[in-house]
Backbone as numpy.savetxt, mean C-alpha at the origin, in Angstrom:
# Nx Ny Nz CAx CAy CAz Cx Cy Cz
-23.86 23.30 -17.78 -22.90 22.51 -17.13 -22.58 21.57 -18.22
-21.50 21.48 -18.39 -20.88 20.08 -19.29 -20.94 18.73 -18.64
-20.48 17.82 -19.26 -20.86 16.69 -18.55 -19.34 16.48 -17.61
-18.41 16.92 -18.09 -17.06 16.81 -17.44 -16.84 17.80 -16.46
-17.99 18.65 -16.06 -17.50 19.62 -14.96 -18.04 18.86 -13.60
-17.82 19.14 -12.73 -18.56 18.59 -11.79 -19.24 20.12 -10.94
-20.25 19.90 -10.20 -20.79 20.81 -9.45 -19.98 21.45 -8.29
-20.13 22.73 -8.07 -18.97 23.40 -6.93 -17.71 23.09 -7.17
-17.21 23.09 -8.32 -15.88 23.15 -8.93 -15.75 24.46 -9.38
-16.55 25.38 -9.44 -16.52 26.40 -10.17 -16.09 26.46 -11.46
-16.70 25.21 -12.47 -16.36 24.93 -13.89 -15.17 24.35 -14.06
-14.25 24.22 -13.23 -12.88 23.76 -13.19 -13.23 22.36 -13.88
-12.16 21.93 -14.62 -12.15 20.45 -15.22 -11.43 19.61 -14.08
-12.07 18.82 -13.92 -11.23 17.55 -12.86 -10.13 16.96 -13.67
-9.21 16.74 -12.46 -8.04 15.97 -13.17 -8.60 14.53 -13.63
-8.09 14.25 -14.83 -8.62 13.08 -15.60 -7.90 11.63 -14.72
-8.53 10.86 -14.50 -7.73 9.59 -13.91 -7.92 9.51 -12.18
-8.24 10.70 -11.54 -8.14 10.52 -10.19 -9.06 9.87 -9.48
-10.43 9.47 -9.94 -11.31 8.69 -9.49 -10.48 6.96 -9.87
-10.26 6.90 -11.15 -9.61 5.58 -11.35 -8.47 5.26 -10.25
-7.56 6.32 -10.17 -6.39 6.07 -9.15 -7.21 5.91 -7.87
-7.92 6.70 -7.47 -8.77 5.95 -5.70 -9.17 4.82 -5.93
-9.95 4.02 -7.38 -10.53 2.76 -7.11 -9.40 1.81 -7.09
-8.54 2.16 -7.73 -7.12 1.22 -7.55 -6.40 0.90 -6.44
-6.20 2.09 -6.11 -5.50 2.03 -4.34 -6.53 1.43 -3.47
-7.91 1.79 -3.53 -8.65 1.21 -2.77 -8.94 -0.52 -2.96
-8.88 -0.79 -4.20 -9.16 -2.32 -4.39 -7.77 -2.87 -3.80
-6.42 -2.40 -4.29 -5.40 -3.09 -3.54 -5.35 -3.14 -2.12
-5.70 -1.95 -1.31 -5.75 -1.80 -0.14 -6.84 -2.90 0.77
-7.85 -3.09 0.22 -9.10 -3.59 0.84 -8.69 -5.32 0.53
-8.29 -5.42 -0.83 -7.93 -6.78 -0.81 -6.80 -7.46 -0.16
-5.71 -6.80 -0.01 -4.57 -6.93 0.86 -5.04 -7.30 2.50
-5.94 -5.97 2.54 -6.03 -5.87 3.96 -7.16 -7.53 4.48
-8.18 -7.55 3.54 -8.91 -8.83 3.83 -8.47 -9.85 3.68
-7.33 -10.00 3.13 -6.40 -11.44 2.74 -5.77 -11.54 4.30
-4.97 -10.38 4.76 -4.13 -10.62 5.74 -4.87 -10.77 6.99
-6.39 -10.56 7.18 -7.11 -10.63 8.24 -7.93 -12.36 8.10
-7.76 -12.78 6.81 -8.29 -14.03 6.67 -7.29 -14.97 7.03
-6.10 -14.82 6.86 -4.77 -15.66 6.91 -4.46 -15.89 8.24
-4.86 -15.23 9.03 -4.81 -14.99 10.76 -5.72 -15.72 11.59
-6.93 -16.24 10.60 -7.98 -16.75 11.36 -7.61 -18.64 10.95
-8.14 -19.22 11.82 -8.12 -20.95 12.04 -8.61 -21.53 10.73
-8.05 -22.12 10.24 -8.55 -22.63 8.89 -8.32 -24.33 9.11
-7.56 -24.79 9.89 -8.00 -26.47 10.05 -7.41 -26.76 11.23
-8.09 -27.69 11.79 -7.71 -28.53 13.21 -6.95 -29.76 12.89
-6.29 -29.66 13.74 -5.28 -31.21 13.44 -5.26 -31.58 14.99
-5.03 -32.93 14.92 -4.98 -33.66 16.01 -3.27 -33.74 16.64
-2.98 -32.76 17.86 -1.38 -33.02 18.11 -1.20 -34.45 18.97
-1.85 -34.69 19.75 -1.23 -35.94 20.49 -2.50 -36.47 21.61
-2.14 -37.51 22.24 -3.30 -37.92 23.35 -2.88 -38.03 24.43
-3.71 -37.17 25.60 -3.24 -37.37 26.78 -3.44 -38.37 27.54
-4.35 -38.90 27.30 -4.92 -40.18 27.86 -5.41 -40.97 26.70
-5.61 -42.20 27.08 -6.10 -43.09 25.85 -7.09 -42.70 25.29
-7.92 -42.27 25.69 -9.62 -41.97 25.13 -9.52 -40.38 24.67
-8.53 -39.62 25.43 -8.58 -37.90 25.28 -7.56 -37.89 23.72
-8.20 -36.81 22.72 -7.20 -36.49 21.95 -7.08 -35.18 22.12
-6.10 -34.79 21.70 -5.81 -33.20 22.21 -5.76 -32.37 20.33
-6.52 -31.46 20.39 -6.21 -30.91 18.87 -6.32 -29.39 18.98
-5.40 -29.00 17.69 -4.98 -27.77 17.91 -5.44 -27.19 16.35
-5.85 -25.68 16.74 -6.18 -24.99 15.33 -5.03 -24.44 14.83
-5.21 -24.54 13.55 -3.72 -23.68 12.70 -4.31 -22.84 11.87
-3.75 -21.70 11.68 -3.92 -20.44 11.06 -3.53 -20.46 9.52
-4.13 -19.73 8.62 -3.76 -19.84 7.24 -1.92 -19.45 7.37
-1.98 -18.73 8.24 -0.51 -18.12 8.36 0.70 -19.17 8.72
-0.16 -19.75 9.56 1.00 -21.42 10.01 0.90 -22.30 9.14
-0.10 -22.47 8.26 0.07 -23.46 7.26 0.59 -23.33 5.94
0.31 -21.93 5.60 1.40 -21.36 4.39 1.85 -20.11 4.97
2.92 -20.34 5.26 3.78 -19.22 5.97 3.88 -18.03 5.14
3.82 -17.98 3.82 4.37 -17.01 3.01 2.80 -15.93 2.97
1.94 -16.48 3.15 0.72 -15.74 2.98 0.73 -14.15 3.75
1.07 -14.45 5.05 0.75 -12.93 5.56 1.71 -11.85 5.05
2.82 -12.61 4.26 3.71 -11.60 4.04 3.62 -10.98 2.54
2.85 -11.70 1.87 2.43 -11.35 0.66 1.27 -10.46 0.60
0.43 -10.55 1.91 -0.55 -9.56 2.29 0.06 -8.25 2.51
0.86 -8.22 3.18 1.57 -7.30 3.77 2.28 -5.96 2.55
3.00 -6.98 1.70 3.38 -6.69 0.48 2.15 -5.88 -0.28
1.16 -6.55 -0.29 0.12 -5.96 -1.37 -0.50 -4.73 -0.45
-0.44 -4.53 0.78 -0.54 -3.17 1.30 0.35 -2.07 0.99
1.69 -2.61 1.23 2.83 -1.49 1.03 2.50 -1.21 -0.46
2.21 -2.35 -1.52 1.93 -1.82 -2.80 1.21 -0.77 -3.34
0.07 -1.03 -2.40 -1.37 -0.09 -2.72 -0.80 1.32 -2.03
-0.22 1.56 -1.32 0.29 3.05 -0.91 1.38 3.20 -1.87
1.98 2.44 -2.45 3.17 2.81 -3.22 2.54 3.14 -4.49
1.40 3.09 -5.09 0.67 3.37 -6.18 0.57 4.76 -6.20
0.29 5.29 -4.95 0.25 6.75 -4.83 1.38 7.43 -5.26
2.50 6.97 -4.69 3.97 7.45 -4.73 4.84 7.51 -6.05
4.25 6.68 -7.19 5.05 6.51 -8.28 4.12 7.29 -9.62
4.88 7.33 -10.49 4.20 7.49 -11.78 4.76 7.21 -13.12
3.98 7.33 -14.12 4.60 6.85 -15.31 4.64 5.32 -15.33
6.19 4.92 -15.97 6.42 3.65 -16.54 6.68 2.91 -14.81
7.09 3.35 -14.03 7.30 2.66 -12.46 6.11 2.46 -12.10
5.09 3.05 -12.39 3.72 3.04 -11.89 3.12 1.56 -12.48
3.60 1.57 -14.08 2.92 0.54 -14.54 3.79 -0.78 -14.38
4.80 -0.58 -13.73 5.36 -1.68 -13.64 5.14 -2.44 -12.11
4.95 -1.39 -11.29 4.17 -1.62 -10.05 2.47 -2.45 -10.16
2.18 -1.78 -11.08 0.53 -2.40 -11.31 0.66 -3.78 -11.74
1.81 -4.32 -12.73 2.09 -5.73 -13.02 2.69 -6.75 -11.78
3.63 -6.01 -11.07 3.76 -6.70 -9.72 2.70 -6.79 -8.65
1.64 -5.88 -8.79 0.50 -5.98 -7.87 -0.65 -7.16 -8.19
-0.41 -7.17 -9.69 -1.06 -8.26 -10.26 -1.03 -9.71 -10.27
0.28 -9.95 -10.31 1.24 -11.04 -9.96 1.10 -11.63 -8.48
0.95 -10.63 -7.48 1.29 -10.70 -6.15 -0.59 -11.26 -5.76
-1.47 -10.53 -6.61 -3.01 -10.75 -6.03 -3.14 -11.82 -6.60
-2.77 -12.72 -7.81 -3.07 -13.75 -8.27 -2.57 -14.97 -7.32
-1.07 -14.74 -6.77 -0.58 -15.63 -5.93 -1.51 -15.54 -4.98
-1.83 -14.60 -4.28 -2.71 -14.64 -2.85 -4.21 -15.58 -3.27
-4.66 -15.31 -4.62 -5.77 -16.32 -4.87 -5.61 -17.43 -5.12
-4.20 -17.93 -5.67 -4.22 -19.28 -5.87 -3.78 -19.73 -4.43
-3.26 -19.04 -3.34 -2.88 -19.86 -2.49 -4.08 -19.99 -1.68
-5.19 -18.93 -1.66 -6.46 -19.00 -1.10 -7.26 -20.36 -1.66
-6.95 -20.64 -2.94 -7.90 -21.62 -3.34 -7.08 -22.92 -3.24
-5.65 -22.90 -2.91 -5.31 -24.17 -2.37 -5.78 -24.68 -1.28
-6.41 -23.33 -0.38 -6.62 -23.45 1.14 -7.93 -24.21 0.78
-8.51 -23.65 0.10 -10.10 -24.48 -0.20 -10.11 -26.14 -0.47
-9.10 -26.40 -1.62 -9.17 -27.56 -1.98 -7.93 -28.66 -1.65
-6.89 -27.91 -1.08 -5.54 -28.93 -0.58 -5.79 -29.39 0.44
-5.12 -30.31 1.02 -5.11 -31.01 2.25 -4.24 -30.52 3.32
-4.95 -29.56 3.83 -4.11 -28.81 4.89 -4.37 -29.41 6.60
-5.47 -30.32 6.52 -5.42 -30.75 7.73 -7.46 -31.16 7.92
-7.78 -31.25 8.94 -9.21 -31.32 8.72 -9.77 -29.66 9.09
-10.52 -29.24 7.72 -11.01 -28.21 7.69 -11.85 -27.84 8.73
-11.95 -26.49 9.21 -12.75 -25.93 10.06 -13.91 -25.14 9.41
-13.27 -24.04 8.62 -14.20 -23.10 7.72 -13.73 -23.05 6.55
-14.45 -23.18 5.41 -14.00 -22.70 4.09 -14.11 -21.32 3.69
-14.38 -20.53 4.81 -14.52 -19.16 4.93 -13.56 -18.37 4.70
-12.63 -18.64 5.46 -10.79 -18.23 5.48 -10.37 -18.18 3.82
-10.21 -19.51 3.84 -9.47 -19.41 2.30 -10.32 -18.96 1.34
-11.63 -18.73 1.45 -12.32 -18.01 0.38 -12.26 -16.65 0.28
-12.42 -16.13 1.44 -11.89 -14.44 1.78 -10.40 -14.44 1.33
-9.50 -15.12 1.29 -7.97 -14.91 1.14 -8.15 -14.93 -0.66
-8.81 -15.94 -1.04 -8.87 -16.10 -2.37 -9.34 -14.55 -2.89
-10.72 -14.14 -2.56 -11.36 -12.94 -2.76 -10.58 -11.86 -2.75
-9.78 -11.85 -1.57 -8.78 -10.40 -1.46 -7.63 -10.49 -2.67
-7.15 -11.95 -2.89 -6.13 -11.88 -3.82 -6.44 -11.27 -5.24
-8.30 -11.85 -5.56 -8.79 -11.25 -6.72 -8.82 -9.52 -6.74
-9.21 -9.23 -5.56 -9.25 -7.75 -5.70 -8.00 -7.10 -5.54
-6.74 -7.35 -5.12 -5.64 -6.93 -5.49 -5.04 -7.11 -6.71
-5.53 -8.40 -7.58 -5.00 -8.37 -8.92 -6.02 -7.37 -9.78
-6.93 -7.28 -9.48 -8.21 -6.19 -10.18 -7.43 -4.69 -10.15
-7.22 -4.19 -9.02 -6.44 -3.21 -8.89 -4.90 -3.05 -9.35
-4.28 -3.94 -9.39 -3.07 -4.16 -10.08 -3.24 -4.02 -11.40
-4.13 -4.54 -11.92 -4.18 -4.84 -13.38 -4.77 -3.19 -13.83
-5.78 -2.71 -13.31 -6.16 -1.10 -13.61 -4.90 -0.20 -13.49
-4.31 -0.61 -12.81 -3.01 0.39 -12.44 -1.78 0.20 -13.50
-1.77 -1.21 -14.26 -0.69 -1.50 -15.05 -1.56 -1.12 -16.36
-2.76 -0.79 -16.50 -3.05 -0.91 -18.20 -3.59 0.85 -17.96
-3.72 1.42 -17.15 -3.98 2.82 -17.16 -3.58 3.79 -16.11
-2.56 3.28 -15.48 -1.60 4.03 -14.31 -0.98 4.99 -14.96
-0.40 5.15 -15.89 0.54 6.17 -16.88 -0.31 7.33 -17.09
-1.57 7.32 -17.03 -2.58 8.53 -17.06 -2.75 9.23 -15.72
-2.55 8.68 -14.54 -3.11 9.11 -13.82 -2.28 10.43 -13.15
-2.68 11.09 -12.35 -1.97 12.51 -11.65 -1.04 11.44 -10.77
0.14 12.04 -10.52 1.12 12.05 -9.76 1.25 13.04 -8.67
1.80 12.60 -7.23 1.90 13.70 -6.27 2.44 14.67 -6.75
1.93 15.67 -5.93 2.60 17.20 -6.27 4.35 17.28 -6.12
4.60 18.74 -6.65 6.01 19.02 -6.50 6.33 18.98 -5.10
5.40 19.44 -4.09 5.64 19.69 -2.75 6.04 18.52 -2.04
5.86 17.24 -2.48 6.49 16.45 -2.15 7.94 15.83 -2.28
8.26 16.31 -3.44 9.82 15.98 -3.93 10.73 16.79 -3.36
11.92 16.32 -2.89 12.77 17.11 -2.59 13.27 17.93 -3.34
13.81 19.34 -2.81 14.11 20.71 -2.94 15.64 20.68 -3.02
16.20 21.14 -4.20 17.65 21.21 -3.92 17.91 22.18 -2.89
19.17 22.29 -2.26 19.53 22.92 -0.99 20.21 24.22 -1.94
19.88 25.32 -0.97 20.39 26.63 -1.47 21.98 26.65 -1.19
22.91 26.91 -2.44 24.01 27.40 -2.22 24.60 28.38 -1.26
25.65 28.43 -0.36 25.98 29.62 0.76 26.47 30.62 -0.09
25.91 31.73 0.49 26.19 32.78 0.17 25.00 33.51 -0.87
24.11 32.84 -1.15 22.89 33.12 -1.84 22.46 33.91 -1.04
21.17 34.85 -1.49 20.57 35.69 -0.59 19.70 34.94 0.37
19.25 35.32 1.45 18.59 34.96 2.47 17.73 35.99 3.16
17.38 35.70 4.15 16.32 37.00 5.03 17.16 37.92 5.42
18.76 37.79 6.06 19.78 38.89 6.20 20.73 39.59 5.27
19.91 39.51 4.21 20.73 40.12 2.91 22.41 39.43 2.36
22.05 38.15 2.45 23.41 37.54 1.88 24.09 36.85 3.04
23.67 37.50 4.44 24.78 36.90 5.15 24.79 35.70 5.57
25.81 34.72 5.79 25.19 33.46 6.13 24.93 33.48 7.83
24.28 32.42 8.49 24.09 32.41 9.73 25.16 32.64 10.77
26.27 32.06 10.38 27.52 32.19 11.38 27.63 33.66 11.59
27.96 34.44 10.74 28.30 35.75 10.65 26.85 36.71 11.30
25.51 36.24 10.98 24.42 36.68 11.65 24.68 36.82 12.91
24.99 35.31 13.81 25.37 35.39 15.13 26.30 36.06 15.71
27.68 36.27 14.91 28.60 36.92 15.24 28.22 38.28 15.55
27.67 38.80 14.95 27.13 40.27 14.50 26.08 41.05 16.00
25.23 39.62 16.13 24.63 39.51 17.29 25.06 39.77 18.42
26.43 38.92 18.47 27.04 38.65 19.76 27.89 40.41 19.65
28.26 40.96 19.06 28.89 42.04 18.91 28.08 43.13 19.16
26.54 42.82 19.32 25.53 44.06 19.57 25.31 44.50 18.65
25.20 44.46 17.46 24.92 44.72 16.08 23.49 43.90 15.55
23.00 44.64 14.85 21.76 44.34 14.21 21.42 43.53 12.85
21.89 42.67 12.48 22.41 41.97 11.32 21.02 42.29 10.27
19.72 42.48 10.39 19.22 43.00 9.70 18.89 44.16 8.70
19.53 45.01 9.84 19.80 46.47 9.36 20.78 46.65 8.49
20.97 46.98 7.23 21.88 47.21 6.30 21.98 48.63 6.05
C-alpha cells in the first residue's frame, strides 16, 4: 500500500486537500466560538455610584459592553468558517483573506482589552482568550487564502438544478399534471397508453 492510500478505502486515493479544509474550518469555528464566549464574560468592574456615604456600588462589564463590535466580529467569524465549505476557487481565497483580517481584528481588540484602560480589570483571562480566538481565526483564514483554491467543493447535489420545460417526458408519458388529473376525473388511467 502506498503512502497516499488510506487503509479501508479499497486502494482509492483520498481527495487532496480535504484534511486541510477540515483544519481551516475547525480553526475558524473554534477561534470565533472561543472569542464569542470570552467577550460575554466580565472583563472589568467599575464604580457606578454611592448608595450611602461609605458604600460603593460596582458593576461588572463584559467585553461586549466595553467593545460593542466584538460579539458581531465573532459571529461573522463563525459564519465565515461555515462559508468556507460552501465556496470554491477564487471566492474561497477572497473569503480566506477576509477571515484573516477579521481574525487579526479580534486579536487586536483582545490585546487592547489586556493593555487598554477599560476600567478596573477583573481578569486578564477573557481578553487573552479573545486574542487567542482571533489568532485561530486568522490562521484558518490564512490557510484558506493560501491553499483554499485546491480544496474540494461541495458536490453537485447541493447546486440548484434547472427546472424541466413543460411538455418534456415525465412519469406519465409526456402528459402534464393537469392533463393527468383531468384523465383521472374522467375515469381513465393516465399511466396506460
